[in-house]
mmCIF file of N, CA, C and O in Angstrom:
data_model
loop_
_atom_site.group_PDB
_atom_site.id
_atom_site.type_symbol
_atom_site.label_atom_id
_atom_site.label_comp_id
_atom_site.label_asym_id
_atom_site.label_seq_id
_atom_site.Cartn_x
_atom_site.Cartn_y
_atom_site.Cartn_z
ATOM 1 N N ASP A 1 35.367 -11.122 10.835
ATOM 2 C CA ASP A 1 34.247 -11.045 11.718
ATOM 3 C C ASP A 1 33.890 -9.591 11.665
ATOM 4 O O ASP A 1 34.669 -8.513 11.603
ATOM 5 N N ARG A 2 32.611 -9.315 11.569
ATOM 6 C CA ARG A 2 31.932 -8.042 11.527
ATOM 7 C C ARG A 2 32.229 -7.016 12.690
ATOM 8 O O ARG A 2 32.236 -5.935 12.500
ATOM 9 N N ALA A 3 32.306 -7.541 13.805
ATOM 10 C CA ALA A 3 32.551 -6.782 15.025
ATOM 11 C C ALA A 3 33.846 -6.093 14.913
ATOM 12 O O ALA A 3 34.019 -4.999 15.512
ATOM 13 N N ASN A 4 34.822 -6.580 14.344
ATOM 14 C CA ASN A 4 36.148 -6.056 14.127
ATOM 15 C C ASN A 4 36.128 -4.706 13.494
ATOM 16 O O ASN A 4 36.982 -3.930 13.509
ATOM 17 N N ILE A 5 35.093 -4.663 12.447
ATOM 18 C CA ILE A 5 35.064 -3.298 11.587
ATOM 19 C C ILE A 5 34.693 -2.212 12.557
ATOM 20 O O ILE A 5 35.250 -1.041 12.254
ATOM 21 N N PHE A 6 34.137 -2.448 13.696
ATOM 22 C CA PHE A 6 33.673 -1.376 14.491
ATOM 23 C C PHE A 6 34.955 -0.829 15.398
ATOM 24 O O PHE A 6 34.895 0.211 15.985
ATOM 25 N N MET A 7 35.965 -1.781 15.383
ATOM 26 C CA MET A 7 37.034 -1.518 16.332
ATOM 27 C C MET A 7 38.015 -0.289 15.651
ATOM 28 O O MET A 7 38.797 0.148 16.275
ATOM 29 N N ILE A 8 37.764 -0.211 14.395
ATOM 30 C CA ILE A 8 38.685 0.664 13.641
ATOM 31 C C ILE A 8 38.412 2.225 14.155
ATOM 32 O O ILE A 8 39.222 3.079 13.936
ATOM 33 N N ASN A 9 37.219 2.328 14.619
ATOM 34 C CA ASN A 9 36.871 3.748 15.165
ATOM 35 C C ASN A 9 37.922 4.045 16.345
ATOM 36 O O ASN A 9 38.249 5.214 16.467
ATOM 37 N N LYS A 10 38.273 3.111 16.923
ATOM 38 C CA LYS A 10 39.422 3.473 18.172
ATOM 39 C C LYS A 10 40.674 3.848 17.481
ATOM 40 O O LYS A 10 41.463 4.635 18.234
ATOM 41 N N LEU A 11 40.984 3.490 16.218
ATOM 42 C CA LEU A 11 42.229 4.062 15.688
ATOM 43 C C LEU A 11 42.196 5.530 15.355
ATOM 44 O O LEU A 11 43.052 6.224 15.603
ATOM 45 N N PHE A 12 41.091 6.176 15.121
ATOM 46 C CA PHE A 12 40.831 7.546 15.258
ATOM 47 C C PHE A 12 41.199 8.381 16.388
ATOM 48 O O PHE A 12 41.391 9.676 16.380
ATOM 49 N N ARG A 13 41.350 7.740 17.540
ATOM 50 C CA ARG A 13 41.585 8.432 18.873
ATOM 51 C C ARG A 13 43.010 8.815 18.713
ATOM 52 O O ARG A 13 43.487 9.720 19.491
ATOM 53 N N LEU A 14 44.025 8.265 17.836
ATOM 54 C CA LEU A 14 45.326 8.667 17.756
ATOM 55 C C LEU A 14 45.342 10.236 17.204
ATOM 56 O O LEU A 14 46.363 10.761 17.645
ATOM 57 N N PHE A 15 44.308 10.699 16.492
ATOM 58 C CA PHE A 15 44.520 12.137 16.211
ATOM 59 C C PHE A 15 44.206 13.034 17.512
ATOM 60 O O PHE A 15 44.624 14.086 17.283
ATOM 61 N N TYR A 16 43.780 12.549 18.436
ATOM 62 C CA TYR A 16 43.626 13.316 19.599
ATOM 63 C C TYR A 16 44.884 13.318 20.459
ATOM 64 O O TYR A 16 45.043 14.047 21.488
ATOM 65 N N LEU A 17 45.886 12.524 20.299
ATOM 66 C CA LEU A 17 47.035 12.400 20.962
ATOM 67 C C LEU A 17 47.900 13.784 21.129
ATOM 68 O O LEU A 17 48.260 14.008 22.151
ATOM 69 N N LYS A 18 48.013 14.246 19.958
ATOM 70 C CA LYS A 18 48.911 15.464 20.046
ATOM 71 C C LYS A 18 48.136 16.714 20.891
ATOM 72 O O LYS A 18 48.858 17.232 21.773
ATOM 73 N N GLY A 19 46.915 16.792 20.944
ATOM 74 C CA GLY A 19 46.246 17.623 21.689
ATOM 75 C C GLY A 19 46.359 17.228 23.179
ATOM 76 O O GLY A 19 46.596 18.210 24.113
ATOM 77 N N TYR A 20 46.329 16.063 23.541
ATOM 78 C CA TYR A 20 46.416 15.594 24.798
ATOM 79 C C TYR A 20 47.844 15.904 25.423
ATOM 80 O O TYR A 20 48.129 16.316 26.432
ATOM 81 N N LEU A 21 48.806 15.634 24.545
ATOM 82 C CA LEU A 21 50.280 15.775 24.952
ATOM 83 C C LEU A 21 50.519 17.391 25.162
ATOM 84 O O LEU A 21 51.219 17.743 26.163
ATOM 85 N N GLU A 22 49.922 18.223 24.311
ATOM 86 C CA GLU A 22 50.078 19.647 24.445
ATOM 87 C C GLU A 22 49.398 20.159 25.693
ATOM 88 O O GLU A 22 49.925 20.973 26.513
ATOM 89 N N TYR A 23 48.202 19.506 25.993
ATOM 90 C CA TYR A 23 47.600 19.845 27.227
ATOM 91 C C TYR A 23 48.470 19.442 28.551
ATOM 92 O O TYR A 23 48.648 20.182 29.440
ATOM 93 N N LEU A 24 48.850 18.167 28.470
ATOM 94 C CA LEU A 24 49.647 17.706 29.534
ATOM 95 C C LEU A 24 51.118 18.630 29.630
ATOM 96 O O LEU A 24 51.543 18.887 30.855
ATOM 97 N N SER A 25 51.642 18.967 28.590
ATOM 98 C CA SER A 25 52.888 19.795 28.656
ATOM 99 C C SER A 25 52.545 21.213 29.288
ATOM 100 O O SER A 25 53.302 21.725 29.966
ATOM 101 N N MET A 26 51.329 21.632 28.922
ATOM 102 C CA MET A 26 50.920 23.023 29.392
ATOM 103 C C MET A 26 50.755 22.924 30.941
ATOM 104 O O MET A 26 51.256 23.893 31.747
ATOM 105 N N ILE A 27 50.033 21.880 31.493
ATOM 106 C CA ILE A 27 49.852 21.717 32.817
ATOM 107 C C ILE A 27 51.104 21.580 33.641
ATOM 108 O O ILE A 27 51.334 22.274 34.539
ATOM 109 N N LEU A 28 52.012 20.677 33.074
ATOM 110 C CA LEU A 28 53.258 20.465 33.733
ATOM 111 C C LEU A 28 54.244 21.783 33.588
ATOM 112 O O LEU A 28 54.865 22.128 34.604
ATOM 113 N N GLY A 29 54.111 22.658 32.543
ATOM 114 C CA GLY A 29 54.930 23.690 32.421
ATOM 115 C C GLY A 29 54.446 24.850 33.339
ATOM 116 O O GLY A 29 55.058 25.641 34.001
ATOM 117 N N SER A 30 53.011 24.856 33.609
ATOM 118 C CA SER A 30 52.465 25.930 34.432
ATOM 119 C C SER A 30 52.798 25.604 35.835
ATOM 120 O O SER A 30 53.125 26.623 36.765
ATOM 121 N N LYS A 31 53.093 24.433 36.090
ATOM 122 C CA LYS A 31 53.628 24.157 37.608
ATOM 123 C C LYS A 31 55.135 24.007 37.827
ATOM 124 O O LYS A 31 55.618 23.927 38.889
ATOM 125 N N GLY A 32 55.789 24.450 36.606
ATOM 126 C CA GLY A 32 57.253 24.669 36.715
ATOM 127 C C GLY A 32 58.043 23.372 36.579
ATOM 128 O O GLY A 32 59.208 23.277 36.843
ATOM 129 N N HIS A 33 57.434 22.344 36.129
ATOM 130 C CA HIS A 33 58.084 20.982 35.967
ATOM 131 C C HIS A 33 58.932 20.785 34.615
ATOM 132 O O HIS A 33 59.825 20.073 34.599
ATOM 133 N N LEU A 34 58.542 21.652 33.736
ATOM 134 C CA LEU A 34 59.287 21.451 32.305
ATOM 135 C C LEU A 34 60.034 22.752 32.174
ATOM 136 O O LEU A 34 60.288 22.995 30.914
ATOM 137 N N LYS A 35 60.706 23.410 33.096
ATOM 138 C CA LYS A 35 61.567 24.418 32.823
ATOM 139 C C LYS A 35 62.974 24.126 32.410
ATOM 140 O O LYS A 35 63.692 24.690 31.621
ATOM 141 N N ASN A 36 63.306 22.809 32.810
ATOM 142 C CA ASN A 36 64.559 22.318 32.418
ATOM 143 C C ASN A 36 64.426 21.589 31.070
ATOM 144 O O ASN A 36 63.534 20.769 30.809
ATOM 145 N N VAL A 37 65.253 21.904 29.965
ATOM 146 C CA VAL A 37 65.437 21.311 28.729
ATOM 147 C C VAL A 37 65.503 19.846 28.689
ATOM 148 O O VAL A 37 64.878 19.050 28.017
ATOM 149 N N GLY A 38 66.548 19.488 29.628
ATOM 150 C CA GLY A 38 66.752 18.003 29.858
ATOM 151 C C GLY A 38 65.806 17.223 30.259
ATOM 152 O O GLY A 38 65.402 16.120 29.886
ATOM 153 N N PHE A 39 64.942 17.706 31.271
ATOM 154 C CA PHE A 39 63.838 17.015 31.811
ATOM 155 C C PHE A 39 62.714 16.934 30.644
ATOM 156 O O PHE A 39 62.085 15.823 30.627
ATOM 157 N N ARG A 40 62.574 17.891 29.782
ATOM 158 C CA ARG A 40 61.556 17.878 28.941
ATOM 159 C C ARG A 40 62.010 16.824 27.742
ATOM 160 O O ARG A 40 61.063 15.967 27.406
ATOM 161 N N ARG A 41 63.073 16.782 27.435
ATOM 162 C CA ARG A 41 63.821 15.750 26.453
ATOM 163 C C ARG A 41 63.471 14.346 27.065
ATOM 164 O O ARG A 41 63.180 13.402 26.320
ATOM 165 N N THR A 42 63.873 14.271 28.347
ATOM 166 C CA THR A 42 63.833 12.856 29.080
ATOM 167 C C THR A 42 62.369 12.445 29.012
ATOM 168 O O THR A 42 62.036 11.233 28.806
ATOM 169 N N TRP A 43 61.339 13.403 29.281
ATOM 170 C CA TRP A 43 60.077 12.984 29.496
ATOM 171 C C TRP A 43 59.590 12.557 27.976
ATOM 172 O O TRP A 43 58.811 11.682 27.860
ATOM 173 N N ALA A 44 59.906 13.344 27.088
ATOM 174 C CA ALA A 44 59.413 13.009 25.617
ATOM 175 C C ALA A 44 60.057 11.620 25.227
ATOM 176 O O ALA A 44 59.351 10.743 24.597
ATOM 177 N N LEU A 45 61.365 11.432 25.662
ATOM 178 C CA LEU A 45 61.899 10.067 25.259
ATOM 179 C C LEU A 45 61.192 8.812 25.940
ATOM 180 O O LEU A 45 60.870 7.911 25.384
ATOM 181 N N PHE A 46 60.883 9.037 27.391
ATOM 182 C CA PHE A 46 60.155 8.017 28.086
ATOM 183 C C PHE A 46 58.826 7.758 27.466
ATOM 184 O O PHE A 46 58.563 6.605 27.292
ATOM 185 N N PHE A 47 58.053 8.948 27.027
ATOM 186 C CA PHE A 47 56.817 8.739 26.390
ATOM 187 C C PHE A 47 56.840 8.036 25.183
ATOM 188 O O PHE A 47 56.089 7.079 24.883
ATOM 189 N N ALA A 48 57.826 8.461 24.144
ATOM 190 C CA ALA A 48 57.963 7.680 22.940
ATOM 191 C C ALA A 48 58.403 6.301 23.219
ATOM 192 O O ALA A 48 57.850 5.397 22.411
ATOM 193 N N MET A 49 59.239 5.951 24.087
ATOM 194 C CA MET A 49 59.505 4.539 24.324
ATOM 195 C C MET A 49 58.365 3.743 24.878
ATOM 196 O O MET A 49 58.133 2.587 24.378
ATOM 197 N N ALA A 50 57.499 4.269 25.675
ATOM 198 C CA ALA A 50 56.373 3.745 26.290
ATOM 199 C C ALA A 50 55.416 3.430 25.193
ATOM 200 O O ALA A 50 54.748 2.294 24.953
ATOM 201 N N LEU A 51 55.175 4.411 24.325
ATOM 202 C CA LEU A 51 54.240 4.149 23.235
ATOM 203 C C LEU A 51 54.701 3.202 22.091
ATOM 204 O O LEU A 51 53.913 2.413 21.837
ATOM 205 N N ALA A 52 56.100 3.139 21.876
ATOM 206 C CA ALA A 52 56.612 2.219 20.885
ATOM 207 C C ALA A 52 56.388 0.824 21.514
ATOM 208 O O ALA A 52 56.228 -0.159 20.916
ATOM 209 N N GLY A 53 56.791 0.732 22.861
ATOM 210 C CA GLY A 53 56.481 -0.660 23.464
ATOM 211 C C GLY A 53 55.215 -1.110 23.440
ATOM 212 O O GLY A 53 54.856 -2.345 23.333
ATOM 213 N N HIS A 54 54.244 -0.276 23.597
ATOM 214 C CA HIS A 54 52.742 -0.496 23.613
ATOM 215 C C HIS A 54 52.395 -1.070 22.412
ATOM 216 O O HIS A 54 51.724 -2.091 22.033
ATOM 217 N N TRP A 55 52.869 -0.350 21.222
ATOM 218 C CA TRP A 55 52.553 -0.724 19.980
ATOM 219 C C TRP A 55 53.132 -2.165 19.515
ATOM 220 O O TRP A 55 52.526 -2.896 18.789
ATOM 221 N N CYS A 56 54.361 -2.286 19.881
ATOM 222 C CA CYS A 56 54.974 -3.693 19.743
ATOM 223 C C CYS A 56 54.230 -4.821 20.483
ATOM 224 O O CYS A 56 53.978 -5.778 19.990
ATOM 225 N N GLY A 57 53.844 -4.545 21.620
ATOM 226 C CA GLY A 57 52.904 -5.532 22.427
ATOM 227 C C GLY A 57 51.566 -5.672 21.630
ATOM 228 O O GLY A 57 51.139 -6.936 21.569
ATOM 229 N N CYS A 58 50.951 -4.727 21.209
ATOM 230 C CA CYS A 58 49.745 -4.987 20.287
ATOM 231 C C CYS A 58 50.021 -5.783 19.065
ATOM 232 O O CYS A 58 49.325 -6.590 18.713
ATOM 233 N N GLY A 59 51.009 -5.384 18.455
ATOM 234 C CA GLY A 59 51.635 -6.229 17.317
ATOM 235 C C GLY A 59 51.668 -7.683 17.526
ATOM 236 O O GLY A 59 51.248 -8.639 16.854
ATOM 237 N N PHE A 60 52.381 -7.990 18.726
ATOM 238 C CA PHE A 60 52.737 -9.452 19.024
ATOM 239 C C PHE A 60 51.387 -10.139 19.305
ATOM 240 O O PHE A 60 51.124 -11.281 19.023
ATOM 241 N N TYR A 61 50.590 -9.405 20.109
ATOM 242 C CA TYR A 61 49.230 -9.944 20.309
ATOM 243 C C TYR A 61 48.378 -10.407 19.253
ATOM 244 O O TYR A 61 47.785 -11.349 19.047
ATOM 245 N N TYR A 62 48.413 -9.360 18.239
ATOM 246 C CA TYR A 62 47.605 -9.297 16.896
ATOM 247 C C TYR A 62 48.056 -10.541 16.200
ATOM 248 O O TYR A 62 47.375 -11.605 15.732
ATOM 249 N N VAL A 63 49.494 -10.870 16.095
ATOM 250 C CA VAL A 63 50.055 -11.959 15.416
ATOM 251 C C VAL A 63 49.571 -13.174 15.979
ATOM 252 O O VAL A 63 49.307 -14.152 15.296
ATOM 253 N N SER A 64 49.835 -13.315 17.349
ATOM 254 C CA SER A 64 49.496 -14.562 18.008
ATOM 255 C C SER A 64 47.949 -14.967 17.891
ATOM 256 O O SER A 64 47.618 -16.117 17.833
ATOM 257 N N ARG A 65 47.048 -13.841 18.059
ATOM 258 C CA ARG A 65 45.761 -14.030 17.911
ATOM 259 C C ARG A 65 45.379 -14.660 16.464
ATOM 260 O O ARG A 65 44.690 -15.558 16.412
ATOM 261 N N LYS A 66 46.022 -14.168 15.294
ATOM 262 C CA LYS A 66 45.797 -14.707 14.063
ATOM 263 C C LYS A 66 46.323 -16.077 13.917
ATOM 264 O O LYS A 66 45.549 -16.967 13.211
ATOM 265 N N GLN A 67 47.460 -16.419 14.447
ATOM 266 C CA GLN A 67 47.970 -17.647 14.414
ATOM 267 C C GLN A 67 47.131 -18.656 15.233
ATOM 268 O O GLN A 67 46.646 -19.886 14.737
ATOM 269 N N ALA A 68 46.432 -18.265 16.303
ATOM 270 C CA ALA A 68 45.457 -19.135 17.052
ATOM 271 C C ALA A 68 44.326 -19.550 16.173
ATOM 272 O O ALA A 68 43.781 -20.577 16.271
ATOM 273 N N GLU A 69 43.830 -18.406 15.510
ATOM 274 C CA GLU A 69 42.597 -18.516 14.599
ATOM 275 C C GLU A 69 43.059 -19.467 13.418
ATOM 276 O O GLU A 69 41.898 -20.219 12.800
ATOM 277 N N LYS A 70 44.197 -19.656 13.054
ATOM 278 C CA LYS A 70 44.697 -20.397 11.930
ATOM 279 C C LYS A 70 44.870 -21.967 12.354
ATOM 280 O O LYS A 70 45.063 -22.812 11.446
ATOM 281 N N GLY A 71 44.788 -22.279 13.810
ATOM 282 C CA GLY A 71 44.947 -23.445 14.217
ATOM 283 C C GLY A 71 46.117 -23.832 14.948
ATOM 284 O O GLY A 71 46.487 -24.981 15.196
ATOM 285 N N VAL A 72 47.015 -22.897 15.248
ATOM 286 C CA VAL A 72 48.254 -23.226 16.015
ATOM 287 C C VAL A 72 47.917 -23.711 17.463
ATOM 288 O O VAL A 72 46.991 -23.158 18.051
ATOM 289 N N ALA A 73 48.583 -24.724 17.938
ATOM 290 C CA ALA A 73 48.195 -25.412 19.030
ATOM 291 C C ALA A 73 47.915 -24.489 20.334
ATOM 292 O O ALA A 73 46.987 -24.436 20.846
ATOM 293 N N MET A 74 48.923 -23.710 20.584
ATOM 294 C CA MET A 74 48.922 -22.893 21.717
ATOM 295 C C MET A 74 49.860 -21.719 21.606
ATOM 296 O O MET A 74 50.974 -21.768 21.357
ATOM 297 N N THR A 75 49.224 -20.586 21.702
ATOM 298 C CA THR A 75 50.065 -19.282 21.755
ATOM 299 C C THR A 75 50.239 -18.788 23.077
ATOM 300 O O THR A 75 49.579 -19.033 24.012
ATOM 301 N N TRP A 76 51.196 -17.797 23.237
ATOM 302 C CA TRP A 76 51.439 -17.280 24.530
ATOM 303 C C TRP A 76 50.163 -16.556 25.183
ATOM 304 O O TRP A 76 49.990 -16.699 26.284
ATOM 305 N N PRO A 77 49.393 -15.834 24.336
ATOM 306 C CA PRO A 77 48.272 -15.252 25.111
ATOM 307 C C PRO A 77 47.146 -16.268 25.631
ATOM 308 O O PRO A 77 46.537 -16.139 26.561
ATOM 309 N N GLU A 78 47.108 -17.483 24.855
ATOM 310 C CA GLU A 78 46.211 -18.459 25.324
ATOM 311 C C GLU A 78 46.849 -19.148 26.607
ATOM 312 O O GLU A 78 46.162 -19.491 27.519
ATOM 313 N N ALA A 79 48.271 -19.250 26.522
ATOM 314 C CA ALA A 79 48.766 -19.901 27.763
ATOM 315 C C ALA A 79 48.651 -18.932 28.931
ATOM 316 O O ALA A 79 48.549 -19.525 30.139
ATOM 317 N N ALA A 80 48.658 -17.611 28.854
ATOM 318 C CA ALA A 80 48.588 -16.609 29.885
ATOM 319 C C ALA A 80 46.971 -16.413 30.288
ATOM 320 O O ALA A 80 46.814 -15.869 31.196
ATOM 321 N N GLY A 81 46.024 -17.055 29.517
ATOM 322 C CA GLY A 81 44.602 -16.854 29.753
ATOM 323 C C GLY A 81 44.008 -15.723 29.246
ATOM 324 O O GLY A 81 42.903 -15.183 29.746
ATOM 325 N N LEU A 82 44.613 -15.117 28.266
ATOM 326 C CA LEU A 82 44.032 -13.764 27.772
ATOM 327 C C LEU A 82 42.830 -13.934 26.983
ATOM 328 O O LEU A 82 41.849 -13.246 26.826
ATOM 329 N N TYR A 83 42.904 -15.177 26.214
ATOM 330 C CA TYR A 83 41.776 -15.543 25.302
ATOM 331 C C TYR A 83 41.646 -16.950 25.235
ATOM 332 O O TYR A 83 42.768 -17.710 25.435
ATOM 333 N N SER A 84 40.745 -17.589 24.518
ATOM 334 C CA SER A 84 40.714 -18.953 24.292
ATOM 335 C C SER A 84 39.994 -19.257 22.915
ATOM 336 O O SER A 84 38.937 -18.502 22.772
ATOM 337 N N THR A 85 40.492 -19.880 22.040
ATOM 338 C CA THR A 85 39.811 -20.256 20.777
ATOM 339 C C THR A 85 39.273 -21.652 20.886
ATOM 340 O O THR A 85 39.764 -22.592 21.414
ATOM 341 N N MET A 86 37.972 -21.735 20.259
ATOM 342 C CA MET A 86 37.364 -23.026 20.416
ATOM 343 C C MET A 86 37.384 -23.777 19.093
ATOM 344 O O MET A 86 37.213 -23.315 18.075
#
């Protein structure tokens, strides 16, 4: 599908992620929330786990979408009403 080629532009947003995290750390540091090393490490671990979970979810969705396009009867996103294939 030609529309999917335009979706690759969203992938380049990952390059901004480091800047966003540095800005967020600066804001939290200026308010005194990141003075404790344990809190910083906990926040970084939580963020890494959330990001990894998001990517895994995207991967599962992608695989089920491709299976649905190949003719599998019912995938979990179809059952949840996220999309329908005709």
